[in-house]
Short mmCIF file of C-alpha atoms and ligand atoms in Angstrom, two decimals:
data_model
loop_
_atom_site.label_atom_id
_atom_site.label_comp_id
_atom_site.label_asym_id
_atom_site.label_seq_id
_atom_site.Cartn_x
_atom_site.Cartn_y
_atom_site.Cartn_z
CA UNK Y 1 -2.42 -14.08 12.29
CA UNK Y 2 -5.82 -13.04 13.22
CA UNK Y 3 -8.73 -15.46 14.57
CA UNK Y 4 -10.16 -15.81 11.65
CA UNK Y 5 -7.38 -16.82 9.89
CA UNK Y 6 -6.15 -19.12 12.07
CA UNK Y 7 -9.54 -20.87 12.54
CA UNK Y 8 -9.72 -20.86 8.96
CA UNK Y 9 -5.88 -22.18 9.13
CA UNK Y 10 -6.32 -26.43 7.26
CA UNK Y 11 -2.74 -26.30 5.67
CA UNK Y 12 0.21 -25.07 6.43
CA UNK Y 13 3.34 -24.90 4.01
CA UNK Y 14 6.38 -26.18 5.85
CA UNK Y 15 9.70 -23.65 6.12
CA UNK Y 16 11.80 -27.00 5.17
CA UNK Y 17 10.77 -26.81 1.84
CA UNK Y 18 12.26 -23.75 -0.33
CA UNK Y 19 9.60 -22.04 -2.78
CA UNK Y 20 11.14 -23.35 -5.95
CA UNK Y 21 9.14 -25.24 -8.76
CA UNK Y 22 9.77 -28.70 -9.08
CA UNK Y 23 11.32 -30.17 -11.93
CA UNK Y 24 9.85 -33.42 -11.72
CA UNK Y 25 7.15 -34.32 -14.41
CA UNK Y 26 3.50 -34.36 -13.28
CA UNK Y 27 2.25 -37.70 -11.41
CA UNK Y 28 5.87 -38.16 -10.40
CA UNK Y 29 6.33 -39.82 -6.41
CA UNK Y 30 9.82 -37.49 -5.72
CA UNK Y 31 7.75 -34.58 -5.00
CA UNK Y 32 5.88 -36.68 -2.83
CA UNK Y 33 8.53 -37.73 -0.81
CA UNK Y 34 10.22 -35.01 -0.36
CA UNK Y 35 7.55 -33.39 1.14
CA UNK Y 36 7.05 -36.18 3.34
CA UNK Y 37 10.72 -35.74 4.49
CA UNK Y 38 10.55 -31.91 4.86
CA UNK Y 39 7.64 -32.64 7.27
CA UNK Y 40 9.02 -34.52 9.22
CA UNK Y 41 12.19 -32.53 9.69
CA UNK Y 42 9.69 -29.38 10.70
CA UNK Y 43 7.69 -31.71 13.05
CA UNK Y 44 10.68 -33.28 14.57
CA UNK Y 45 12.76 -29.58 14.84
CA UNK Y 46 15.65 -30.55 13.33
CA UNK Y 47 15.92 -28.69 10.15
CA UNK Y 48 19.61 -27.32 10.88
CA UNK Y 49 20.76 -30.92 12.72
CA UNK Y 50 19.69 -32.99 9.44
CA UNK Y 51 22.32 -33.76 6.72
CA UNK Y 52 21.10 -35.13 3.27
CA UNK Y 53 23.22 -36.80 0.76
CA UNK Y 54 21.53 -36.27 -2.75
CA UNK Y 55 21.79 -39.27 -5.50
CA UNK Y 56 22.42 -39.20 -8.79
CA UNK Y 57 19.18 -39.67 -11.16
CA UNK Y 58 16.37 -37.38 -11.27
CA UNK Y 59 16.23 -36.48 -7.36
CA UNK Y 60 19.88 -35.24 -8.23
CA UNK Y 61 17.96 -31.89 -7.43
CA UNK Y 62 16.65 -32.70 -3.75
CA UNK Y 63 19.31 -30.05 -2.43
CA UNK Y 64 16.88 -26.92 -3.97
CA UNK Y 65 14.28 -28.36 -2.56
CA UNK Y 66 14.52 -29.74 1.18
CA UNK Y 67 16.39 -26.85 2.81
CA UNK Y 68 18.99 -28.52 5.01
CA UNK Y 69 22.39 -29.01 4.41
CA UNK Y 70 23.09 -31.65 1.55
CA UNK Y 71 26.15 -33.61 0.34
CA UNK Y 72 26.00 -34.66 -3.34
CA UNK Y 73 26.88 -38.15 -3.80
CA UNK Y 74 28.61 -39.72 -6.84
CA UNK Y 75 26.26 -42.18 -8.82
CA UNK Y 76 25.64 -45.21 -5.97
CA UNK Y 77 27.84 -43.42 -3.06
CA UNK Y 78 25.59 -42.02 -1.41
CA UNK Y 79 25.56 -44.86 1.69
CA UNK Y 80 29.49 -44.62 1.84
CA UNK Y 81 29.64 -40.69 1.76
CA UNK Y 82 26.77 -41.01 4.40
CA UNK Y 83 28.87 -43.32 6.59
CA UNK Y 84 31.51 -40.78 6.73
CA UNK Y 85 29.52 -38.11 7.47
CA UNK Y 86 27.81 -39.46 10.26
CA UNK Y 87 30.94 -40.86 11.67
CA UNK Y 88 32.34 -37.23 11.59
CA UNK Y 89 29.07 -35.14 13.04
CA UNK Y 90 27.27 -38.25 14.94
CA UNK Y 91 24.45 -35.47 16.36
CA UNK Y 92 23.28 -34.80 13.06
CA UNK Y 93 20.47 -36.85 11.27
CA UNK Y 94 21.72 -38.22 8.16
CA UNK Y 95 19.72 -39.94 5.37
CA UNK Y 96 20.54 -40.75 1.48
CA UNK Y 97 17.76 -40.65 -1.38
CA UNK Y 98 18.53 -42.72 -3.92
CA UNK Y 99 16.62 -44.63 -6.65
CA UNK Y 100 16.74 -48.16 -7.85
CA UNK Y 101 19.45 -47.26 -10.45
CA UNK Y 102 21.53 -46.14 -7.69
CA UNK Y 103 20.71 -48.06 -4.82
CA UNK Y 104 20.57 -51.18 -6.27
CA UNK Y 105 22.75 -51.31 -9.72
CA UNK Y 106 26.21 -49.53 -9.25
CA UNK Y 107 25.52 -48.16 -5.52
CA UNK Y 108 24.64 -51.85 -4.65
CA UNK Y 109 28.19 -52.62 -2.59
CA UNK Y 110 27.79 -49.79 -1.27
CA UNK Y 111 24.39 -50.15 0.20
CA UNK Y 112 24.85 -53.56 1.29
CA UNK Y 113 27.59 -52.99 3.72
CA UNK Y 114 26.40 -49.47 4.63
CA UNK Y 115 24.03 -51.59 6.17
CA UNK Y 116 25.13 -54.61 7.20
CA UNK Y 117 27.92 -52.35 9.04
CA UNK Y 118 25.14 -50.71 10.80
CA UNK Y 119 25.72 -47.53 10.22
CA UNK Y 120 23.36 -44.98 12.00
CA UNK Y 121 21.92 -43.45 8.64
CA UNK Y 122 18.41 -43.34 6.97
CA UNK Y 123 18.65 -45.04 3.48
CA UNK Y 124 15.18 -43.76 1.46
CA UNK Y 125 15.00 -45.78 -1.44
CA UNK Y 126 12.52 -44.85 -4.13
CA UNK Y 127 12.01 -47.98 -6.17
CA UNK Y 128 9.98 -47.01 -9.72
CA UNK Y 129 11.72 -50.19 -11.85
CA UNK Y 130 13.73 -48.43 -13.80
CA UNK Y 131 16.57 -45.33 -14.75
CA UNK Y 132 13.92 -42.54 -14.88
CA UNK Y 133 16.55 -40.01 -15.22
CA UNK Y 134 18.41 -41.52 -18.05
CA UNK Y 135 15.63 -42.61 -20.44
CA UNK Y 136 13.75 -45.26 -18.57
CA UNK Y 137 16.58 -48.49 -19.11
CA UNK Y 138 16.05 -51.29 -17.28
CA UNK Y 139 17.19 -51.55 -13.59
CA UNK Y 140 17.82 -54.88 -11.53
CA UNK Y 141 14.11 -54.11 -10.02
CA UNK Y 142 12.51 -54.07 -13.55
CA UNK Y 143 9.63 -56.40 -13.53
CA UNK Y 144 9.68 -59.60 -15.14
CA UNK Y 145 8.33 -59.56 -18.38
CA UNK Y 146 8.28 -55.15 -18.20
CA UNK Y 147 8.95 -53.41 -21.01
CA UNK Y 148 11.36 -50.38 -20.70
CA UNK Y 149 13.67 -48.20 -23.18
CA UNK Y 150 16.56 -51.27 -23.20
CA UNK Y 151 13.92 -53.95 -23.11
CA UNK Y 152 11.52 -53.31 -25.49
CA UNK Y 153 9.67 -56.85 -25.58
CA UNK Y 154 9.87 -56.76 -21.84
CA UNK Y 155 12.40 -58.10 -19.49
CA UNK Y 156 13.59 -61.39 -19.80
CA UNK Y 157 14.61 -63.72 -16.81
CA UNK Y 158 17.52 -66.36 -18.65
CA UNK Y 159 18.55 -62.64 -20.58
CA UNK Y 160 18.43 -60.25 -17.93
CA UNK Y 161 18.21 -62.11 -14.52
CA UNK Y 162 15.42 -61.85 -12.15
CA UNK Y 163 14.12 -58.77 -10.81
CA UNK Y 164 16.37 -58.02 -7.63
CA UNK Y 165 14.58 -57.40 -4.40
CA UNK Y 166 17.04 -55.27 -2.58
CA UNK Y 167 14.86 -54.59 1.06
CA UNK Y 168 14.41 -58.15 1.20
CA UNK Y 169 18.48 -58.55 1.03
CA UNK Y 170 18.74 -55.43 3.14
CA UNK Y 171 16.12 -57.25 6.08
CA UNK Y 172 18.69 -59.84 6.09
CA UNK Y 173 21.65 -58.48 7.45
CA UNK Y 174 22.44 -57.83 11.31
CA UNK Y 175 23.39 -54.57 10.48
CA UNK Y 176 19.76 -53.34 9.97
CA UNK Y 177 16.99 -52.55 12.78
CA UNK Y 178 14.20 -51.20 10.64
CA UNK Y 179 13.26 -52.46 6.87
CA UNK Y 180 9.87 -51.27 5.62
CA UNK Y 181 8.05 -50.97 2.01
CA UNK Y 182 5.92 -48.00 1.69
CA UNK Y 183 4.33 -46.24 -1.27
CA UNK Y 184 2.74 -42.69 -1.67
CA UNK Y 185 -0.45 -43.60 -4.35
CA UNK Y 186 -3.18 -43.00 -1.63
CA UNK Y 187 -3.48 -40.86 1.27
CA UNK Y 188 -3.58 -43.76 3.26
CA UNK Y 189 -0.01 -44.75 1.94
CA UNK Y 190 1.57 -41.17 2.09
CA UNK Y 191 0.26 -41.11 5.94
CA UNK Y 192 2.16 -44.77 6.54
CA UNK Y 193 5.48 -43.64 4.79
CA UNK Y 194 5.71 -40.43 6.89
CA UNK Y 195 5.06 -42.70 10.14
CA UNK Y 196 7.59 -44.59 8.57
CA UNK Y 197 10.31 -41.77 7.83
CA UNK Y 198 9.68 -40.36 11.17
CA UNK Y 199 10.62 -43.39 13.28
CA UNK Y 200 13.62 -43.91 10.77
CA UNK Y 201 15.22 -40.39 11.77
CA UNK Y 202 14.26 -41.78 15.55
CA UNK Y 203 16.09 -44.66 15.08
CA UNK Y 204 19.05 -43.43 13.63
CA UNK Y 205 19.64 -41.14 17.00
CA UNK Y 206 19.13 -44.33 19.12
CA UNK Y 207 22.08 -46.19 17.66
CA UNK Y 208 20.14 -48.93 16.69
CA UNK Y 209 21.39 -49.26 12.97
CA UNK Y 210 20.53 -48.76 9.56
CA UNK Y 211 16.96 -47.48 8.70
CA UNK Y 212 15.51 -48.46 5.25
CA UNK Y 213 12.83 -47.03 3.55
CA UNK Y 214 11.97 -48.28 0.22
CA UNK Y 215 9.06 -46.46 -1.31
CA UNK Y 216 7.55 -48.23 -4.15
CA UNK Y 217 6.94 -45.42 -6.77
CA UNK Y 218 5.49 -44.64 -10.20
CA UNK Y 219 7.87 -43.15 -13.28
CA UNK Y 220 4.78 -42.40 -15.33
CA UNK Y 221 7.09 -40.40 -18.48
CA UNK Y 222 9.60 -43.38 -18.38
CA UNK Y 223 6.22 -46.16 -18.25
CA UNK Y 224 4.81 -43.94 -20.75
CA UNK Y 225 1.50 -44.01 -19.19
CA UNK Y 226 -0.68 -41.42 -17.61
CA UNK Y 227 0.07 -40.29 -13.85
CA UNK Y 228 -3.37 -42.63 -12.88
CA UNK Y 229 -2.82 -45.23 -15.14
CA UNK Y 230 0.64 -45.35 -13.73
CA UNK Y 231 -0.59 -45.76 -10.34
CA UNK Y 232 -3.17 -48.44 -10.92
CA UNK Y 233 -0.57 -50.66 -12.96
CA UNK Y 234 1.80 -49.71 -9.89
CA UNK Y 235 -0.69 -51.36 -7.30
CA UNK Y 236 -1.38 -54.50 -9.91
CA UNK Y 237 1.86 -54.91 -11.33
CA UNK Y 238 4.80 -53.85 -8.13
CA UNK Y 239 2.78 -54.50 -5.40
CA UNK Y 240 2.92 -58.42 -5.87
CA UNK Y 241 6.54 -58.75 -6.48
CA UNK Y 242 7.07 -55.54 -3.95
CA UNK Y 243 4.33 -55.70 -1.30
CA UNK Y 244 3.82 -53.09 1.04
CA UNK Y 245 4.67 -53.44 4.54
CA UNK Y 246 7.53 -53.71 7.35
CA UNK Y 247 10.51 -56.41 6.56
CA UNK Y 248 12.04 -55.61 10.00
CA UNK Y 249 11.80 -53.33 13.04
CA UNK Y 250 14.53 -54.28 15.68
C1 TPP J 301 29.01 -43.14 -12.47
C2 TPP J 301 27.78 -42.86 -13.28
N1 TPP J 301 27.23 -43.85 -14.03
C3 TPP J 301 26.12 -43.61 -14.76
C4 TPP J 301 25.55 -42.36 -14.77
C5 TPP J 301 24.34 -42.10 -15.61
N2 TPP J 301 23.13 -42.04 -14.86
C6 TPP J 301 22.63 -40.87 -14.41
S1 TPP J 301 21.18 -41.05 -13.64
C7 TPP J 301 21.18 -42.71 -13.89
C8 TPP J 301 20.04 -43.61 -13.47
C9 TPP J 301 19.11 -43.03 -12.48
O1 TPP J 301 18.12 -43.94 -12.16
P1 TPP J 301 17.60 -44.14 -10.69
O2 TPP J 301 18.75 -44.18 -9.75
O3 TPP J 301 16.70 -45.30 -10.69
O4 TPP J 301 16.81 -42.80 -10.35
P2 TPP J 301 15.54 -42.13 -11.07
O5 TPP J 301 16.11 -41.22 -12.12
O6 TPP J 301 14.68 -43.23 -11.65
O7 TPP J 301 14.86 -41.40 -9.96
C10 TPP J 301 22.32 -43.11 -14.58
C11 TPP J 301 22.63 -44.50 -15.00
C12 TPP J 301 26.16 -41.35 -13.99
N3 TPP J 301 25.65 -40.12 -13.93
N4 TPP J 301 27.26 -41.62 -13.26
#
């Protein structure tokens, strides 16, 4: 690279992301976050010490993405299959990415004593209310009142139970040392979660516990709503029930 170029030089792609297009509709927070994640593996040099365990929903794809090594996870195993492998290679970095469907539906026993075990993993959680991949059903973190493909005149609390907030449960247990509820709407926000995934990949080589990340996200196809409408009834609408912030940081 010449002079110019590098004084010229504002972005820089990083190597920890392959050069594939995304198949994530436009507006959608996983390509967000997975850049976010790739960064931080490039900043923090550990591209070929980092071990991800890919969900199933519509991240079920992270693996062509985020080049690292990857274990794919049945539906809601992804904290079990991430306890073994960190048990088995305890120098690598090992995180799951899951969404609400998996984390906190049929993954949710598995979460909850991933953590409360303690296990030495980074659990990204990408909260957007309901089963993106599958249609846009309801999920236990549907809003009260939403409206979604299973719901149609809007969740119901004596029908459907209230709207389950899993970080909150997760900031509870001993198992846990940091708990924190990000987004990526802003610039502002997508600086805060990468502070926030960094120190989780920290953590996780200190021994102190289970990292959790929830990032409060938008499903704009599944809302049926544009990518900035989506965000605006994100802020009004998740943020209240979900609000941004750290639970817990041990
Ligand atoms: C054992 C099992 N149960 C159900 C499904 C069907 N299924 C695939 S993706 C999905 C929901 C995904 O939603 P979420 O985890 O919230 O992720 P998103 O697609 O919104 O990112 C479901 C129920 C499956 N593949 N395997």
């Amino acid at each position: 690279m010449n002079i110019i170029d590098s004084a010229n030089l504002v972005y820089r792609k990083t190597p920890v992301m392959t050069d594939l297009t995304m198949h994530y509709c436009p507006g959608c927070s996983h390509g967000v976050v997975h850049k976010l994640v790739a960064e931080v593996i490039d900043e923090m040099d550990i591209q070929d010490k980092t071990i991800g365990i890919a969900p199933v929903g519509c991240a079920v794809f992270a693996y062509k993405y985020i080049d690292i090594d990857w274990q794919q996870a049945a539906h809601g195993r992804a904290p079990a299959l991430a306890t073994a492998v960190k048990r088995l290679l305890p120098d690598r970095y090992v995180f799951t990415y899951q969404g609400d469907g998996d984390l906190a539906a049929i993954g949710t026993a598995e979460t909850i004593h991933a953590c409360n075990r303690g296990e030495n993993i980074v659990i990204i959680f990408i909260n957007n209310g309901i089963y993106g991949m599958t249609g846009g059903q309801m999920a236990p973190t549907t809003l009260d009142g939403m409206k979604t493909a299973t719901s149609p005149s809007g969740r119901s609390v004596p029908l459907n139970g209230y709207p389950l907030d899993m970080t909150k449960l997760l900031a509870e247990l001993d198992g846990t040392c940091y708990v924190t509820r990000q987004s990526v709407h802003s610039l502002g926000a997508v600086r805060k979660t990468k502070k926030a995934l960094r120190k989780a990949f920290e953590n996780s080589m200190l021994e102190k516990g289970t990292s959790v990340i929830e990032v409060v996200s938008t499903c704009n196809s599944g809302w049926k709503m544009t990518p900035d409408e989506s965000n605006k009834w994100m802020v009004e609408n998740m943020f209240p029930k979900y609000p941004m912030g750290d639970l817990k940081d041990r």
